[in-house]
PDB file of C-alpha atoms in Angstrom:
ATOM      1  CA  MET A   1      -2.467  -5.165  11.413  1.00 82.00           C
ATOM      2  CA  VAL A   2      -2.908  -8.869  10.743  1.00 89.00           C
ATOM      3  CA  HIS A   3      -4.649 -10.950  13.399  1.00 94.00           C
ATOM      4  CA  SER A   4      -2.196 -12.947  15.527  1.00 93.00           C
ATOM      5  CA  ARG A   5      -3.750 -16.300  14.484  1.00 95.00           C
ATOM      6  CA  ASN A   6      -3.689 -15.410  10.798  1.00 95.00           C
ATOM      7  CA  PRO A   7      -0.940 -17.456   9.099  1.00 94.00           C
ATOM      8  CA  HIS A   8      -0.465 -14.734   6.485  1.00 93.00           C
ATOM      9  CA  HIS A   9       1.928 -12.382   8.284  1.00 89.00           C
ATOM     10  CA  GLY A  10       4.561 -10.431   6.416  1.00 89.00           C
ATOM     11  CA  ARG A  11       5.567 -11.071   2.841  1.00 91.00           C
ATOM     12  CA  TYR A  12       4.446 -14.116   0.937  1.00 95.00           C
ATOM     13  CA  ASN A  13       6.936 -16.978   1.113  1.00 95.00           C
ATOM     14  CA  PHE A  14       7.094 -17.664  -2.605  1.00 96.00           C
ATOM     15  CA  PRO A  15       9.516 -20.618  -2.391  1.00 96.00           C
ATOM     16  CA  GLU A  16       7.037 -22.431  -0.091  1.00 96.00           C
ATOM     17  CA  LEU A  17       4.076 -21.388  -2.210  1.00 97.00           C
ATOM     18  CA  LEU A  18       5.854 -22.720  -5.310  1.00 97.00           C
ATOM     19  CA  GLN A  19       6.279 -26.072  -3.574  1.00 97.00           C
ATOM     20  CA  ALA A  20       2.533 -26.121  -2.948  1.00 97.00           C
ATOM     21  CA  LEU A  21       1.631 -24.961  -6.467  1.00 98.00           C
ATOM     22  CA  PRO A  22       4.459 -24.970  -9.046  1.00 98.00           C
ATOM     23  CA  GLU A  23       2.317 -23.266 -11.710  1.00 97.00           C
ATOM     24  CA  LEU A  24       2.382 -20.104  -9.574  1.00 98.00           C
ATOM     25  CA  GLY A  25       5.935 -19.654 -10.877  1.00 98.00           C
ATOM     26  CA  GLN A  26       4.746 -18.323 -14.230  1.00 98.00           C
ATOM     27  CA  PHE A  27       3.311 -15.273 -12.416  1.00 98.00           C
ATOM     28  CA  ILE A  28       6.188 -14.447 -10.068  1.00 97.00           C
ATOM     29  CA  ARG A  29       8.340 -11.470 -10.973  1.00 96.00           C
ATOM     30  CA  PRO A  30      10.626  -9.067  -9.108  1.00 95.00           C
ATOM     31  CA  ASN A  31       9.226  -5.804  -7.787  1.00 93.00           C
ATOM     32  CA  PRO A  32      11.306  -2.580  -8.037  1.00 93.00           C
ATOM     33  CA  ALA A  33      13.148  -3.523  -4.810  1.00 94.00           C
ATOM     34  CA  GLY A  34      14.032  -6.925  -6.289  1.00 93.00           C
ATOM     35  CA  ASP A  35      11.687  -8.931  -4.039  1.00 93.00           C
ATOM     36  CA  GLN A  36       9.443 -11.625  -5.481  1.00 95.00           C
ATOM     37  CA  THR A  37       5.823 -10.664  -6.101  1.00 96.00           C
ATOM     38  CA  ILE A  38       2.991 -11.121  -8.568  1.00 97.00           C
ATOM     39  CA  ASP A  39       1.028  -8.591 -10.582  1.00 96.00           C
ATOM     40  CA  PHE A  40      -2.032  -8.139  -8.365  1.00 94.00           C
ATOM     41  CA  ALA A  41      -3.865  -6.519 -11.293  1.00 94.00           C
ATOM     42  CA  ASP A  42      -3.670  -9.843 -13.190  1.00 95.00           C
ATOM     43  CA  PRO A  43      -6.703 -11.980 -12.251  1.00 94.00           C
ATOM     44  CA  ALA A  44      -4.932 -15.209 -13.285  1.00 95.00           C
ATOM     45  CA  ALA A  45      -1.977 -14.387 -11.018  1.00 97.00           C
ATOM     46  CA  VAL A  46      -4.236 -13.611  -8.045  1.00 96.00           C
ATOM     47  CA  LYS A  47      -6.215 -16.810  -8.617  1.00 96.00           C
ATOM     48  CA  ALA A  48      -2.978 -18.840  -8.718  1.00 98.00           C
ATOM     49  CA  LEU A  49      -1.779 -17.157  -5.519  1.00 98.00           C
ATOM     50  CA  ASN A  50      -5.074 -18.025  -3.813  1.00 97.00           C
ATOM     51  CA  ARG A  51      -4.779 -21.634  -4.949  1.00 98.00           C
ATOM     52  CA  ALA A  52      -1.258 -21.820  -3.525  1.00 98.00           C
ATOM     53  CA  LEU A  53      -2.250 -20.209  -0.211  1.00 98.00           C
ATOM     54  CA  LEU A  54      -5.257 -22.484   0.207  1.00 98.00           C
ATOM     55  CA  LYS A  55      -3.217 -25.566  -0.599  1.00 98.00           C
ATOM     56  CA  GLN A  56      -0.238 -24.649   1.595  1.00 97.00           C
ATOM     57  CA  HIS A  57      -2.041 -23.289   4.652  1.00 97.00           C
ATOM     58  CA  TYR A  58      -5.444 -25.007   4.569  1.00 98.00           C
ATOM     59  CA  GLY A  59      -4.935 -28.320   2.780  1.00 97.00           C
ATOM     60  CA  VAL A  60      -7.389 -27.417   0.016  1.00 98.00           C
ATOM     61  CA  ALA A  61      -6.075 -29.095  -3.113  1.00 96.00           C
ATOM     62  CA  HIS A  62      -8.768 -27.896  -5.531  1.00 96.00           C
ATOM     63  CA  TRP A  63      -9.987 -24.301  -5.621  1.00 97.00           C
ATOM     64  CA  ASP A  64     -11.225 -22.535  -8.716  1.00 95.00           C
ATOM     65  CA  ILE A  65     -13.794 -19.925  -9.645  1.00 97.00           C
ATOM     66  CA  PRO A  66     -15.480 -19.163 -12.948  1.00 96.00           C
ATOM     67  CA  ALA A  67     -14.198 -16.215 -14.959  1.00 93.00           C
ATOM     68  CA  GLY A  68     -15.643 -12.930 -13.787  1.00 92.00           C
ATOM     69  CA  TYR A  69     -16.398 -14.084 -10.232  1.00 95.00           C
ATOM     70  CA  LEU A  70     -14.917 -12.533  -7.097  1.00 92.00           C
ATOM     71  CA  CYS A  71     -11.396 -13.695  -6.280  1.00 94.00           C
ATOM     72  CA  PRO A  72     -11.022 -12.579  -2.659  1.00 94.00           C
ATOM     73  CA  PRO A  73      -7.723 -11.787  -0.926  1.00 93.00           C
ATOM     74  CA  ILE A  74      -7.211 -14.790   1.369  1.00 96.00           C
ATOM     75  CA  PRO A  75      -5.230 -12.978   4.117  1.00 95.00           C
ATOM     76  CA  GLY A  76      -7.932 -10.346   4.625  1.00 95.00           C
ATOM     77  CA  ARG A  77     -10.737 -12.896   4.651  1.00 96.00           C
ATOM     78  CA  ALA A  78      -8.813 -14.998   7.172  1.00 97.00           C
ATOM     79  CA  ASP A  79      -8.499 -11.914   9.371  1.00 96.00           C
ATOM     80  CA  TYR A  80     -12.277 -11.382   9.376  1.00 96.00           C
ATOM     81  CA  LEU A  81     -12.792 -14.996  10.362  1.00 97.00           C
ATOM     82  CA  HIS A  82     -10.308 -14.871  13.247  1.00 97.00           C
ATOM     83  CA  HIS A  83     -12.008 -11.727  14.569  1.00 97.00           C
ATOM     84  CA  ALA A  84     -15.377 -13.505  14.369  1.00 97.00           C
ATOM     85  CA  ALA A  85     -13.838 -16.353  16.386  1.00 97.00           C
ATOM     86  CA  ASP A  86     -12.766 -13.793  18.987  1.00 97.00           C
ATOM     87  CA  LEU A  87     -16.358 -12.544  19.227  1.00 96.00           C
ATOM     88  CA  LEU A  88     -17.579 -16.092  19.795  1.00 96.00           C
ATOM     89  CA  ALA A  89     -14.909 -16.579  22.466  1.00 97.00           C
ATOM     90  CA  ALA A  90     -16.176 -13.510  24.322  1.00 96.00           C
ATOM     91  CA  ASP A  91     -19.441 -15.402  24.991  1.00 94.00           C
ATOM     92  CA  ASN A  92     -17.658 -18.684  25.739  1.00 96.00           C
ATOM     93  CA  GLN A  93     -15.461 -17.935  28.791  1.00 96.00           C
ATOM     94  CA  GLY A  94     -12.712 -16.636  26.529  1.00 96.00           C
ATOM     95  CA  GLU A  95     -12.349 -19.925  24.639  1.00 97.00           C
ATOM     96  CA  ILE A  96     -12.856 -20.052  20.893  1.00 97.00           C
ATOM     97  CA  PRO A  97     -15.497 -22.673  20.208  1.00 97.00           C
ATOM     98  CA  ARG A  98     -14.142 -25.252  17.823  1.00 97.00           C
ATOM     99  CA  GLY A  99     -15.491 -28.219  15.967  1.00 96.00           C
ATOM    100  CA  ARG A 100     -18.660 -29.305  14.256  1.00 93.00           C
ATOM    101  CA  ALA A 101     -20.940 -28.075  17.054  1.00 94.00           C
ATOM    102  CA  VAL A 102     -20.463 -24.534  15.707  1.00 96.00           C
ATOM    103  CA  HIS A 103     -22.855 -23.935  12.822  1.00 96.00           C
ATOM    104  CA  VAL A 104     -22.311 -20.852  10.653  1.00 97.00           C
ATOM    105  CA  LEU A 105     -24.552 -19.398   7.947  1.00 96.00           C
ATOM    106  CA  ASP A 106     -22.694 -17.584   5.155  1.00 97.00           C
ATOM    107  CA  VAL A 107     -25.269 -15.560   3.221  1.00 95.00           C
ATOM    108  CA  GLY A 108     -24.021 -14.933  -0.309  1.00 95.00           C
ATOM    109  CA  THR A 109     -21.177 -17.439  -0.139  1.00 96.00           C
ATOM    110  CA  GLY A 110     -20.314 -16.857  -3.794  1.00 97.00           C
ATOM    111  CA  ALA A 111     -18.429 -19.071  -6.179  1.00 98.00           C
ATOM    112  CA  ASN A 112     -15.274 -18.764  -4.069  1.00 97.00           C
ATOM    113  CA  CYS A 113     -16.865 -20.219  -0.890  1.00 98.00           C
ATOM    114  CA  ILE A 114     -13.996 -18.628   1.011  1.00 98.00           C
ATOM    115  CA  TYR A 115     -15.465 -18.080   4.476  1.00 98.00           C
ATOM    116  CA  PRO A 116     -16.738 -21.650   4.771  1.00 98.00           C
ATOM    117  CA  ILE A 117     -13.386 -22.990   3.568  1.00 98.00           C
ATOM    118  CA  LEU A 118     -11.346 -20.887   5.991  1.00 98.00           C
ATOM    119  CA  GLY A 119     -13.702 -21.473   8.936  1.00 98.00           C
ATOM    120  CA  THR A 120     -13.812 -25.204   8.392  1.00 98.00           C
ATOM    121  CA  ARG A 121     -10.059 -25.525   8.061  1.00 98.00           C
ATOM    122  CA  SER A 122      -9.159 -23.066  10.841  1.00 98.00           C
ATOM    123  CA  TYR A 123     -11.696 -24.054  13.480  1.00 98.00           C
ATOM    124  CA  GLY A 124     -13.518 -27.165  12.274  1.00 98.00           C
ATOM    125  CA  TRP A 125     -16.821 -25.280  12.102  1.00 98.00           C
ATOM    126  CA  ARG A 126     -19.742 -26.447   9.967  1.00 98.00           C
ATOM    127  CA  PHE A 127     -21.123 -24.054   7.370  1.00 98.00           C
ATOM    128  CA  VAL A 128     -24.203 -23.537   5.291  1.00 97.00           C
ATOM    129  CA  GLY A 129     -23.416 -21.266   2.386  1.00 96.00           C
ATOM    130  CA  SER A 130     -26.449 -19.755   0.697  1.00 96.00           C
ATOM    131  CA  GLU A 131     -26.281 -18.239  -2.762  1.00 97.00           C
ATOM    132  CA  VAL A 132     -28.769 -17.005  -5.384  1.00 96.00           C
ATOM    133  CA  ASP A 133     -26.470 -17.367  -8.409  1.00 97.00           C
ATOM    134  CA  PRO A 134     -26.724 -20.921  -9.804  1.00 97.00           C
ATOM    135  CA  VAL A 135     -23.271 -20.737 -11.444  1.00 98.00           C
ATOM    136  CA  ALA A 136     -21.722 -19.749  -8.116  1.00 98.00           C
ATOM    137  CA  VAL A 137     -23.610 -22.563  -6.363  1.00 98.00           C
ATOM    138  CA  ARG A 138     -22.283 -25.143  -8.831  1.00 98.00           C
ATOM    139  CA  ALA A 139     -18.714 -23.848  -8.486  1.00 98.00           C
ATOM    140  CA  ALA A 140     -18.837 -23.830  -4.677  1.00 98.00           C
ATOM    141  CA  ARG A 141     -20.415 -27.285  -4.508  1.00 98.00           C
ATOM    142  CA  HIS A 142     -17.784 -28.614  -6.905  1.00 97.00           C
ATOM    143  CA  MET A 143     -14.961 -27.280  -4.695  1.00 97.00           C
ATOM    144  CA  VAL A 144     -16.473 -28.844  -1.595  1.00 98.00           C
ATOM    145  CA  ALA A 145     -16.939 -32.195  -3.344  1.00 97.00           C
ATOM    146  CA  ALA A 146     -13.394 -32.104  -4.771  1.00 97.00           C
ATOM    147  CA  ASN A 147     -11.779 -31.602  -1.349  1.00 98.00           C
ATOM    148  CA  PRO A 148     -12.322 -34.392   1.183  1.00 97.00           C
ATOM    149  CA  VAL A 149     -11.198 -32.025   3.978  1.00 97.00           C
ATOM    150  CA  LEU A 150     -14.337 -29.938   3.277  1.00 97.00           C
ATOM    151  CA  THR A 151     -16.871 -32.671   2.609  1.00 94.00           C
ATOM    152  CA  GLY A 152     -19.382 -33.012   5.425  1.00 95.00           C
ATOM    153  CA  HIS A 153     -18.459 -29.576   6.796  1.00 97.00           C
ATOM    154  CA  ILE A 154     -19.904 -27.296   4.122  1.00 98.00           C
ATOM    155  CA  ASP A 155     -23.381 -27.427   2.606  1.00 97.00           C
ATOM    156  CA  VAL A 156     -23.976 -24.976  -0.248  1.00 98.00           C
ATOM    157  CA  ARG A 157     -27.666 -24.242  -0.745  1.00 96.00           C
ATOM    158  CA  GLN A 158     -29.359 -22.494  -3.648  1.00 96.00           C
ATOM    159  CA  GLN A 159     -31.614 -19.601  -2.645  1.00 94.00           C
ATOM    160  CA  SER A 160     -34.078 -19.139  -5.482  1.00 90.00           C
ATOM    161  CA  ASP A 161     -35.642 -15.974  -4.043  1.00 88.00           C
ATOM    162  CA  ALA A 162     -33.190 -13.131  -3.404  1.00 86.00           C
ATOM    163  CA  ALA A 163     -35.792 -11.384  -1.237  1.00 88.00           C
ATOM    164  CA  ALA A 164     -36.129 -14.399   1.076  1.00 86.00           C
ATOM    165  CA  ILE A 165     -32.685 -14.683   2.635  1.00 84.00           C
ATOM    166  CA  PHE A 166     -33.472 -17.475   5.119  1.00 87.00           C
ATOM    167  CA  ALA A 167     -36.499 -19.250   3.604  1.00 84.00           C
ATOM    168  CA  GLY A 168     -35.543 -22.765   2.584  1.00 84.00           C
ATOM    169  CA  ILE A 169     -31.944 -22.225   3.718  1.00 88.00           C
ATOM    170  CA  VAL A 170     -32.196 -22.410   7.501  1.00 85.00           C
ATOM    171  CA  LYS A 171     -33.659 -25.759   8.471  1.00 79.00           C
TER     172      LYS A 171
END
């Protein structure tokens, strides 16, 4: 069951997603019932769907990952984040804390930087994303820099020692 604050309820609204990202159209096809869908086994189609979802629902105009890097399902990741917000609310008189006063550490943020993006856009939280892979760090930093709505909210930091999760990351 999808979290009540998750904007990704029900079937994807492909006409709206096409308005956000017209190039998604090359991947849309009918399923056996005749409804619009994409081939979820096609990495290019899933990446295009993610781009459209992030643009339509989160105002993120530029999102891309290098070939071979994890392309996460946005609705499921949004669900995790909304449940984390509920946990924070439980220690805050039932109110979800919002804004830049909330600082979140995302260990292993990856090239997709998805939790920091969703948390920043959904709740205004500030994130530090740590990552050991230099290619992933460059990709995540590039996405943050390319999207003014993320700049100043997300700091992606290179962790050079995989055995030292917090050293040099938490300041």
